[in-house]
RNA sequence: GCCGGGGUGCUGAAAUUGGCAGACAGGGUGGACUUAAAAUCCGCUGAGCGUAAGCUCGUGUGGGUUCGAAUCCCACCCCCGGCACCA
């Protein structure tokens, strides 16, 4: 008989909807709340097979969890609705981004429904809705108050195609992760979130999380903590030494953290003065081998240090460096280029005069923007020294003996040589002692550096959340009039005021009661390309009244990175439609943190890191009571095309879930996605494979249509298989091994065809329900005539005792080789197994009680017999 | 280079974590049904030897531990993902 998939599926979906089966109240008596979440989709217009591979197995898991009885499971869904594609499509198709986005959402809602998931749709979140982004703005203002949001001039990644600035995390191999265009560095003033202030806590917090090790490692890597020291090299300016203690190293820690804040704001992280250059190193043990200094091209001392004679060459070099794209810089890691400044510094331990060079192999944004070069012990310095013919001095030796003319850099630890009174020490001791001794003179300081940089959130695009800030020139004038001579020593750049075209403006928050700052309807939302967003074209939007002095002022026109939206949407699901606060604290407490989060691994250092930062910041500000948003995390793999390549329109290997649902029905697609292979790995699609699943479901359907179920007691074998299947399917779903769960259902079903005992059939349908919810409901209510939804029936139980009943096959090995299989009761002891073994001609051919040296017995599994050596 | 994950039939993959290697599927092949095809159903399907019972080999390579290794240890090769001029 034909399997009427569509008829069944729409029937039961309607029924579930009318019964409000999947509405999730905030509290259910006697149950514990369990927050199960999938990463919300971007409304691109179509739910693709990758979404299905994420959502459908996640739904299997949620349905299983719900059936355990003691959990009130929340499984919400929404749309990450701001972002570039809407704009780009709109620019092409002349549709307003809002219209484009909302139409897509409309369509995807229906596609999501066709999946038959247990989403509580009443909690839907759409980030481009003012009801939602109002709270983006509110959170921005909370971060702004303590200076966690600030405006600063930065060397930012600029995508010339998208005409906007990008976060570090959004640049992949020097290219824009949206459009693939090569990214260039642009010096602009932008809004940033101070994620670096949380570097250490973001690192520490990883320990307690039930996340894939890989993802944690990626975050650790990205944060990139390295412990070392900052060492000051006095400048020997044009021959004459101006020595003295470092300006920065002596300051106390309170000032220091403020200093760091400003450092993050500056394109170079350098903190130097006219007397010394500070470098960061993890290898202070190699200090005696530092034969020159290298500054990043953007280093603030470049100008002051360059001698008149060297000025033209330096200018030429700096210009060339500026023109290079990120990609070009990455491509030239082998060949080193650079230029001499004409200036010298003093190696603080050896007292030697060493030259100061400029090269773009030193990054302005890491450490102090300057390095001590130790060519004998660093590959890059070695290459540079060779090219520029600079001296190479070995100071760490693998065998404690000095060698001359090394042919390559020796990077490992060793024993110090040519290092004065430190010679003979191990590298580890050397590092400590050298830093200690310099610290006493104020020339060194133990420091930790992070690779992580602050998150640039300004975007010069239309379709995003307006940044709720107003700039007032009048307020600045009032302030500076009060203190004409020493203007505003207390005002902090980027927090209290900012600069536009050489003029200072005071930064004001938009008052909270004026939120949301609505994204205005404008006609031309093409990016300007001039470093401003299209909103800057709207005079109506730009002009505002200053919230402080009431005078004419101007609004910020950049919008927020859409990753801001997704950094807290999971909190909003707890209370999606609250218009008084971002979420009611009681409801947040009822649901958060998320217990199980499921989505792609591609967000490992973007969304997943940003969300952790938001949570910690909002915790510090007293708005959240937990510090980690996602207790457990699982990633699905990638579904590839049938040809084993990534699905793409140009390859023509894309499979459309809509078509699959049309042809086979939802449940077949769900079952096949579960069965395909290792869910966490993903793999190639197989059109033959899903045919096979359709065959299985048809067989199932025919069986239920025709079988007469027996009311007889189950045979011992069937009973044990039933219990084994209950155990296996439960454990497999729990461990995201959906493929083996389906396979054991298939095994169970084969046996039911031989022995269609009603009691076991019932259990089968209950186990099938999370995978094929519609089919199982039909079989449960219509065929088996059970009352109520199968999805509300408790998950079947198994007993350990039943697992021990019946007979088992015990393998007999002689000297490690399988020689016989014995069928014995499951509870058989070693003695019984041995007795049976001696009855077997196949065994006694190889070993007898007389020649037996020892035996090893594993209950239910094997008997291993070892012969005496002859 | 560093970090993470892998390498098992023709293919997707299993293997209760040291205990029957290849479950469950796909594909192939033989057969039943059919005038025929499709669909369906039933066998067989890691390699080699053997009429057969059975034997030998077999989880990237080489070695080791063990009664017993896909699983643990050592060395190496290869593939995928991430990071990378981060001092």
Coordinates of N, CA and C in Angstrom, one line a residue, chain A residues 11-195:
Chain A
X11 N -2.0 16.2 8.7 CA -3.0 15.9 9.7 C -2.5 16.1 11.1
X12 N -1.4 15.5 11.4 CA -0.9 15.5 12.8 C -0.3 16.9 13.1
X13 N 0.3 17.6 12.2 CA 0.8 18.9 12.5 C -0.3 19.8 12.9
X14 N -1.4 19.7 12.2 CA -2.6 20.5 12.6 C -3.1 20.1 14.0
X15 N -3.1 18.9 14.2 CA -3.6 18.4 15.5 C -2.7 18.9 16.6
X16 N -1.4 18.8 16.4 CA -0.4 19.2 17.5 C -0.6 20.7 17.7
X17 N -0.9 21.4 16.6 CA -1.0 22.9 16.8 C -2.3 23.2 17.6
X18 N -3.4 22.6 17.2 CA -4.6 22.9 18.0 C -4.5 22.5 19.4
X19 N -3.8 21.4 19.7 CA -3.6 21.0 21.1 C -2.5 21.8 21.8
X20 N -1.9 22.7 21.0 CA -0.8 23.5 21.6 C 0.2 22.6 22.3
X21 N 0.6 21.5 21.7 CA 1.4 20.5 22.3 C 2.8 21.0 22.6
X22 N 3.3 22.0 21.8 CA 4.7 22.4 22.0 C 4.8 23.8 22.6
X23 N 3.7 24.3 23.2 CA 3.9 25.6 24.0 C 4.6 25.2 25.2
X24 N 5.6 26.0 25.5 CA 6.4 25.7 26.7 C 6.2 26.7 27.8
X25 N 5.5 26.4 28.8 CA 5.3 27.4 29.9 C 6.6 27.6 30.7
X26 N 6.7 28.7 31.4 CA 8.0 29.0 32.1 C 8.2 28.0 33.3
X27 N 7.1 27.5 33.8 CA 7.2 26.6 34.9 C 6.2 25.5 34.8
X28 N 6.6 24.3 35.0 CA 5.7 23.1 35.1 C 6.0 22.4 36.4
X29 N 4.9 22.2 37.1 CA 5.1 21.6 38.4 C 5.8 20.2 38.3
X30 N 6.8 20.0 39.1 CA 7.4 18.7 39.2 C 8.4 18.4 38.1
X31 N 8.6 19.4 37.2 CA 9.6 19.3 36.1 C 10.7 20.3 36.2
X32 N 11.8 19.9 35.7 CA 13.0 20.8 35.7 C 13.0 21.4 34.3
X33 N 13.3 22.7 34.2 CA 13.4 23.4 32.9 C 14.7 22.9 32.3
X34 N 14.6 22.7 31.0 CA 15.8 22.3 30.2 C 15.8 23.1 28.9
X35 N 16.8 23.9 28.7 CA 16.8 24.9 27.6 C 17.7 24.2 26.5
X36 N 17.0 23.9 25.4 CA 17.6 23.2 24.3 C 17.6 24.2 23.1
X37 N 18.7 24.5 22.5 CA 18.7 25.6 21.5 C 19.5 25.2 20.3
X38 N 19.0 25.6 19.1 CA 19.7 25.5 17.9 C 20.1 27.0 17.5
X39 N 21.2 27.1 16.7 CA 21.6 28.4 16.3 C 20.6 28.9 15.3
X40 N 20.1 30.1 15.5 CA 19.0 30.6 14.7 C 19.5 30.9 13.3
X41 N 18.7 30.7 12.3 CA 19.2 30.9 10.9 C 19.1 32.3 10.4
X42 N 20.0 32.6 9.4 CA 19.9 33.9 8.7 C 18.8 33.7 7.7
X43 N 17.9 34.6 7.5 CA 16.8 34.4 6.6 C 17.2 34.6 5.1
X44 N 17.9 33.7 4.6 CA 18.4 33.8 3.3 C 17.4 33.6 2.2
X45 N 16.3 33.0 2.6 CA 15.2 32.7 1.7 C 14.8 31.3 1.6
X46 N 15.7 30.4 1.9 CA 15.5 29.0 1.8 C 16.1 28.2 2.9
X47 N 15.4 27.3 3.5 CA 16.0 26.4 4.5 C 16.8 25.4 3.7
X48 N 18.1 25.4 3.8 CA 18.8 24.4 3.0 C 19.1 23.1 3.8
X49 N 19.7 22.2 3.1 CA 19.9 20.9 3.8 C 20.8 20.9 5.0
X50 N 21.7 21.9 5.0 CA 22.5 22.1 6.2 C 21.7 22.5 7.4
X51 N 20.7 23.4 7.2 CA 19.8 23.7 8.3 C 19.1 22.5 8.8
X52 N 18.6 21.7 7.9 CA 17.9 20.5 8.2 C 18.8 19.6 9.1
X53 N 20.1 19.5 8.6 CA 21.0 18.6 9.3 C 21.3 19.0 10.7
X54 N 21.2 20.3 10.9 CA 21.3 20.9 12.2 C 20.0 20.7 13.0
X55 N 18.9 21.2 12.4 CA 17.7 21.3 13.2 C 17.0 19.9 13.4
X56 N 17.0 19.1 12.4 CA 16.2 17.8 12.5 C 16.8 16.9 13.6
X57 N 18.1 16.6 13.5 CA 18.6 15.8 14.6 C 18.5 16.5 16.0
X58 N 18.7 17.8 16.0 CA 18.5 18.5 17.3 C 17.1 18.3 17.8
X59 N 16.1 18.3 16.9 CA 14.7 18.1 17.3 C 14.5 16.6 17.8
X60 N 15.2 15.7 17.2 CA 15.2 14.3 17.7 C 15.6 14.3 19.1
X61 N 16.7 15.0 19.4 CA 17.3 15.0 20.7 C 16.3 15.6 21.7
X62 N 15.7 16.8 21.3 CA 14.8 17.5 22.2 C 13.6 16.7 22.5
X63 N 13.1 16.0 21.5 CA 11.9 15.2 21.7 C 12.2 14.0 22.7
X64 N 13.4 13.4 22.5 CA 13.8 12.4 23.4 C 13.9 12.9 24.8
X65 N 14.5 14.1 25.0 CA 14.7 14.7 26.3 C 13.4 14.9 27.0
X66 N 12.5 15.4 26.2 CA 11.2 15.8 26.7 C 10.4 14.5 27.2
X67 N 10.7 13.4 26.6 CA 10.0 12.2 26.9 C 10.5 11.6 28.2
X68 N 11.7 12.1 28.7 CA 12.2 11.5 29.9 C 11.3 11.8 31.1
X69 N 10.4 12.7 30.9 CA 9.4 12.9 32.0 C 9.7 14.0 32.9
X70 N 11.0 14.1 33.4 CA 11.3 15.1 34.4 C 11.7 16.4 33.9
X71 N 11.7 16.6 32.5 CA 12.1 17.9 32.0 C 11.0 18.7 31.3
X72 N 11.0 19.9 31.5 CA 10.2 20.9 30.7 C 11.1 21.5 29.7
X73 N 11.1 21.0 28.5 CA 12.1 21.3 27.5 C 11.6 22.5 26.6
X74 N 12.5 23.5 26.6 CA 12.2 24.7 25.7 C 13.1 24.5 24.4
X75 N 12.4 24.6 23.3 CA 13.2 24.6 22.0 C 12.6 25.7 21.1
X76 N 13.3 26.9 21.2 CA 12.8 28.0 20.4 C 13.5 28.2 19.1
X77 N 12.9 29.0 18.3 CA 13.6 29.3 17.0 C 13.3 30.8 16.6
X78 N 14.2 31.4 15.9 CA 14.0 32.8 15.4 C 14.8 33.1 14.2
X79 N 15.0 34.3 13.9 CA 15.8 34.7 12.7 C 16.8 35.8 13.0
X80 N 18.0 35.5 12.5 CA 19.1 36.5 12.6 C 19.0 37.4 11.4
X81 N 18.2 38.4 11.6 CA 17.6 39.0 10.4 C 18.3 40.3 9.8
X82 N 19.3 40.8 10.5 CA 20.0 41.9 10.0 C 21.2 41.3 9.2
X83 N 21.7 42.1 8.3 CA 23.0 41.7 7.6 C 23.0 42.0 6.2
X84 N 24.2 41.8 5.6 CA 24.5 42.3 4.3 C 23.7 41.7 3.2
X85 N 23.4 40.3 3.2 CA 22.7 39.8 2.0 C 21.4 40.5 1.7
X86 N 20.7 40.9 2.7 CA 19.4 41.6 2.5 C 19.7 42.9 1.7
X87 N 20.7 43.6 2.1 CA 21.0 44.8 1.4 C 21.5 44.6 0.0
X88 N 22.4 43.6 -0.1 CA 22.9 43.4 -1.5 C 21.8 42.9 -2.4
X89 N 20.9 42.1 -1.9 CA 19.8 41.6 -2.7 C 18.9 42.8 -3.0
X90 N 18.7 43.6 -2.0 CA 17.8 44.8 -2.2 C 18.4 45.8 -3.2
X91 N 19.7 46.0 -3.1 CA 20.3 46.9 -4.1 C 20.1 46.4 -5.5
X92 N 20.2 45.1 -5.7 CA 20.0 44.5 -7.0 C 18.6 44.5 -7.4
X93 N 17.7 44.1 -6.5 CA 16.3 43.8 -6.9 C 15.4 45.0 -6.6
X94 N 15.9 46.1 -6.1 CA 15.1 47.3 -5.8 C 14.1 47.1 -4.7
X95 N 14.2 46.0 -4.0 CA 13.3 45.7 -2.9 C 13.9 46.3 -1.6
X96 N 13.1 46.8 -0.7 CA 13.6 47.3 0.5 C 14.2 46.1 1.3
X97 N 15.3 46.3 2.0 CA 15.9 45.1 2.8 C 14.8 44.5 3.7
X98 N 14.0 45.4 4.3 CA 13.0 44.9 5.3 C 12.0 44.0 4.6
X99 N 11.6 44.4 3.4 CA 10.6 43.6 2.6 C 11.2 42.3 2.2
X100 N 12.4 42.4 1.7 CA 13.1 41.2 1.3 C 13.3 40.2 2.5
X101 N 13.7 40.7 3.6 CA 13.9 39.9 4.8 C 12.6 39.3 5.3
X102 N 11.6 40.1 5.4 CA 10.3 39.6 6.0 C 9.7 38.6 5.0
X103 N 9.8 38.8 3.8 CA 9.3 37.8 2.8 C 10.0 36.5 3.0
X104 N 11.3 36.6 3.2 CA 12.1 35.3 3.4 C 11.7 34.6 4.7
X105 N 11.5 35.4 5.7 CA 11.1 34.9 7.0 C 9.8 34.1 6.9
X106 N 8.9 34.8 6.2 CA 7.6 34.2 5.9 C 7.7 32.8 5.3
X107 N 8.5 32.7 4.3 CA 8.7 31.5 3.6 C 9.4 30.4 4.5
X108 N 10.5 30.9 5.2 CA 11.2 29.9 6.0 C 10.5 29.4 7.2
X109 N 9.5 30.3 7.7 CA 8.6 29.8 8.8 C 7.9 28.6 8.3
X110 N 7.4 28.6 7.1 CA 6.6 27.5 6.6 C 7.5 26.3 6.4
X111 N 8.7 26.5 5.9 CA 9.7 25.4 5.7 C 10.0 24.8 7.1
X112 N 10.2 25.6 8.1 CA 10.5 25.1 9.4 C 9.4 24.3 9.9
X113 N 8.1 24.7 9.7 CA 7.0 24.0 10.1 C 7.0 22.6 9.5
X114 N 7.4 22.6 8.2 CA 7.3 21.3 7.4 C 8.3 20.3 8.0
X115 N 9.2 20.7 8.9 CA 10.2 19.8 9.5 C 9.5 19.1 10.7
X116 N 8.4 19.6 11.2 CA 7.7 18.9 12.2 C 8.5 18.9 13.6
X117 N 9.1 20.0 13.8 CA 9.9 20.2 15.1 C 9.0 20.7 16.2
X118 N 9.5 20.6 17.4 CA 8.7 20.9 18.6 C 8.9 22.4 19.0
X119 N 9.3 23.2 18.0 CA 9.5 24.6 18.4 C 8.3 25.3 19.0
X120 N 8.6 26.1 20.0 CA 7.6 26.9 20.6 C 7.6 28.3 19.8
X121 N 6.7 28.3 18.8 CA 6.8 29.5 17.9 C 6.3 30.8 18.5
X122 N 5.7 30.7 19.7 CA 5.2 31.9 20.3 C 6.4 32.7 20.8
X123 N 7.6 32.1 20.9 CA 8.7 32.8 21.5 C 9.6 33.4 20.4
X124 N 9.2 33.3 19.1 CA 10.1 33.7 18.0 C 10.7 35.0 18.2
X125 N 12.0 35.1 17.8 CA 12.7 36.4 17.9 C 13.2 36.7 16.5
X126 N 12.9 38.0 16.1 CA 13.4 38.5 14.8 C 14.3 39.7 15.0
X127 N 15.5 39.6 14.7 CA 16.5 40.7 15.2 C 16.3 42.0 14.6
X128 N 15.7 42.0 13.4 CA 15.5 43.3 12.7 C 14.3 44.1 13.2
X129 N 13.5 43.4 14.0 CA 12.3 44.1 14.6 C 12.8 45.1 15.7
X130 N 12.2 46.3 15.6 CA 12.6 47.3 16.7 C 12.4 46.8 18.1
X131 N 11.4 45.9 18.2 CA 11.1 45.3 19.5 C 12.4 44.5 20.0
X132 N 13.1 44.0 19.1 CA 14.4 43.3 19.5 C 15.6 44.3 19.5
X133 N 15.8 45.0 18.4 CA 17.1 45.8 18.4 C 17.1 46.9 19.3
X134 N 16.0 47.3 19.8 CA 15.9 48.3 20.9 C 16.8 47.9 22.0
X135 N 16.8 46.6 22.3 CA 17.6 46.0 23.4 C 19.1 45.8 23.1
X136 N 19.4 45.7 21.8 CA 20.8 45.8 21.3 C 21.3 47.2 21.8
X137 N 20.5 48.2 21.5 CA 20.9 49.5 21.8 C 21.1 49.7 23.3
X138 N 20.1 49.2 24.0 CA 20.2 49.3 25.5 C 21.4 48.6 26.0
X139 N 21.8 47.4 25.5 CA 23.0 46.7 26.0 C 24.2 47.5 25.6
X140 N 24.2 48.1 24.4 CA 25.3 48.9 24.0 C 25.5 50.0 25.0
X141 N 24.5 50.7 25.5 CA 24.6 51.8 26.4 C 25.1 51.3 27.8
X142 N 24.7 50.1 28.2 CA 25.2 49.5 29.4 C 26.7 49.3 29.3
X143 N 27.1 48.8 28.1 CA 28.6 48.6 28.0 C 29.3 49.9 27.9
X144 N 28.7 50.9 27.4 CA 29.3 52.2 27.2 C 29.6 52.9 28.5
X145 N 28.6 52.7 29.4 CA 28.8 53.4 30.7 C 30.1 53.1 31.4
X146 N 30.6 51.8 31.5 CA 31.9 51.6 32.2 C 33.0 51.6 31.2
X147 N 32.8 52.0 30.0 CA 33.9 52.1 29.0 C 34.2 50.8 28.3
X148 N 33.3 49.9 28.4 CA 33.4 48.6 27.6 C 33.1 48.8 26.2
X149 N 32.4 49.8 25.9 CA 32.2 50.3 24.5 C 32.9 51.6 24.4
X150 N 33.7 51.8 23.4 CA 34.4 53.0 23.2 C 34.7 53.3 21.8
X151 N 35.0 54.6 21.5 CA 35.3 55.0 20.1 C 36.7 55.3 20.0
X152 N 37.4 54.7 18.9 CA 38.8 54.9 18.9 C 39.3 54.8 17.5
X153 N 40.4 55.6 17.2 CA 41.1 55.4 15.9 C 41.8 54.1 15.8
X154 N 41.5 53.3 14.8 CA 42.1 52.0 14.7 C 42.6 51.7 13.3
X155 N 43.5 50.8 13.2 CA 43.8 50.3 11.8 C 42.9 49.1 11.6
X156 N 41.8 49.3 10.9 CA 40.8 48.3 10.8 C 40.9 47.6 9.5
X157 N 40.3 46.4 9.4 CA 40.1 45.7 8.2 C 39.0 46.3 7.4
X158 N 39.2 46.7 6.2 CA 38.2 47.4 5.4 C 38.0 46.5 4.2
X159 N 36.7 46.2 3.9 CA 36.4 45.4 2.7 C 36.0 46.4 1.7
X160 N 36.8 46.5 0.6 CA 36.4 47.5 -0.5 C 35.2 47.1 -1.2
X161 N 34.8 45.8 -1.2 CA 33.6 45.4 -1.9 C 32.4 45.7 -1.1
X162 N 32.4 45.3 0.2 CA 31.2 45.5 1.0 C 31.2 47.0 1.5
X163 N 32.4 47.6 1.4 CA 32.5 49.0 1.8 C 32.2 49.2 3.3
X164 N 32.7 48.3 4.1 CA 32.6 48.5 5.5 C 33.8 47.9 6.2
X165 N 33.9 48.3 7.5 CA 34.9 47.8 8.3 C 34.5 46.4 8.8
X166 N 35.4 45.5 9.1 CA 35.1 44.2 9.5 C 35.9 43.9 10.8
X167 N 35.3 43.0 11.7 CA 36.0 42.6 12.8 C 37.1 41.6 12.4
X168 N 38.1 41.5 13.3 CA 39.2 40.6 13.1 C 38.7 39.2 12.8
X169 N 37.7 38.8 13.5 CA 37.1 37.5 13.4 C 36.4 37.2 12.0
X170 N 36.1 38.3 11.3 CA 35.4 38.2 10.1 C 36.3 38.2 8.8
X171 N 37.6 38.2 9.1 CA 38.6 38.2 8.0 C 39.2 36.8 8.0
X172 N 39.1 36.1 6.8 CA 39.6 34.8 6.7 C 40.7 34.8 5.6
X173 N 41.9 34.4 6.0 CA 43.0 34.4 5.1 C 43.2 35.8 4.3
X174 N 43.0 36.9 5.1 CA 43.2 38.2 4.4 C 42.0 38.6 3.6
X175 N 40.9 37.8 3.6 CA 39.8 38.2 2.7 C 38.5 38.3 3.6
X176 N 37.6 39.1 3.0 CA 36.3 39.3 3.7 C 35.5 38.0 3.7
X177 N 35.0 37.5 4.8 CA 34.4 36.2 4.9 C 33.0 36.2 4.3
X178 N 32.5 37.4 3.9 CA 31.2 37.5 3.2 C 31.3 37.4 1.7
X179 N 32.2 38.3 1.2 CA 32.3 38.4 -0.3 C 33.6 37.9 -0.9
X180 N 34.6 37.6 0.0 CA 35.8 37.1 -0.5 C 36.8 38.1 -1.1
X181 N 36.4 39.4 -1.0 CA 37.3 40.4 -1.5 C 38.5 40.6 -0.6
X182 N 39.6 41.0 -1.1 CA 40.8 41.1 -0.3 C 40.7 42.4 0.6
X183 N 41.0 42.2 1.8 CA 40.8 43.2 2.8 C 42.0 44.2 2.9
X184 N 41.8 45.5 3.0 CA 42.9 46.4 3.2 C 42.8 47.0 4.6
X185 N 43.9 47.5 5.0 CA 44.0 48.2 6.3 C 43.6 49.7 6.1
X186 N 42.7 50.1 7.0 CA 42.3 51.5 6.9 C 42.3 52.1 8.3
X187 N 42.9 53.3 8.3 CA 42.9 54.0 9.6 C 41.6 54.8 9.8
X188 N 40.8 54.4 10.7 CA 39.5 55.0 10.8 C 39.1 55.0 12.3
X189 N 38.2 55.9 12.7 CA 37.7 55.9 14.1 C 36.4 55.1 14.1
X190 N 36.4 54.1 15.0 CA 35.3 53.2 15.1 C 34.8 52.9 16.5
X191 N 33.7 52.3 16.6 CA 33.2 51.9 17.9 C 33.7 50.4 18.2
X192 N 34.2 50.2 19.4 CA 34.8 48.9 19.7 C 34.2 48.4 21.0
X193 N 34.1 47.1 21.2 CA 33.8 46.5 22.5 C 35.1 46.0 23.0
X194 N 35.3 46.2 24.3 CA 36.5 45.9 24.9 C 36.6 44.4 25.4
X195 N 36.6 43.5 24.4 CA 36.6 42.1 24.7 C 37.9 41.7 25.3

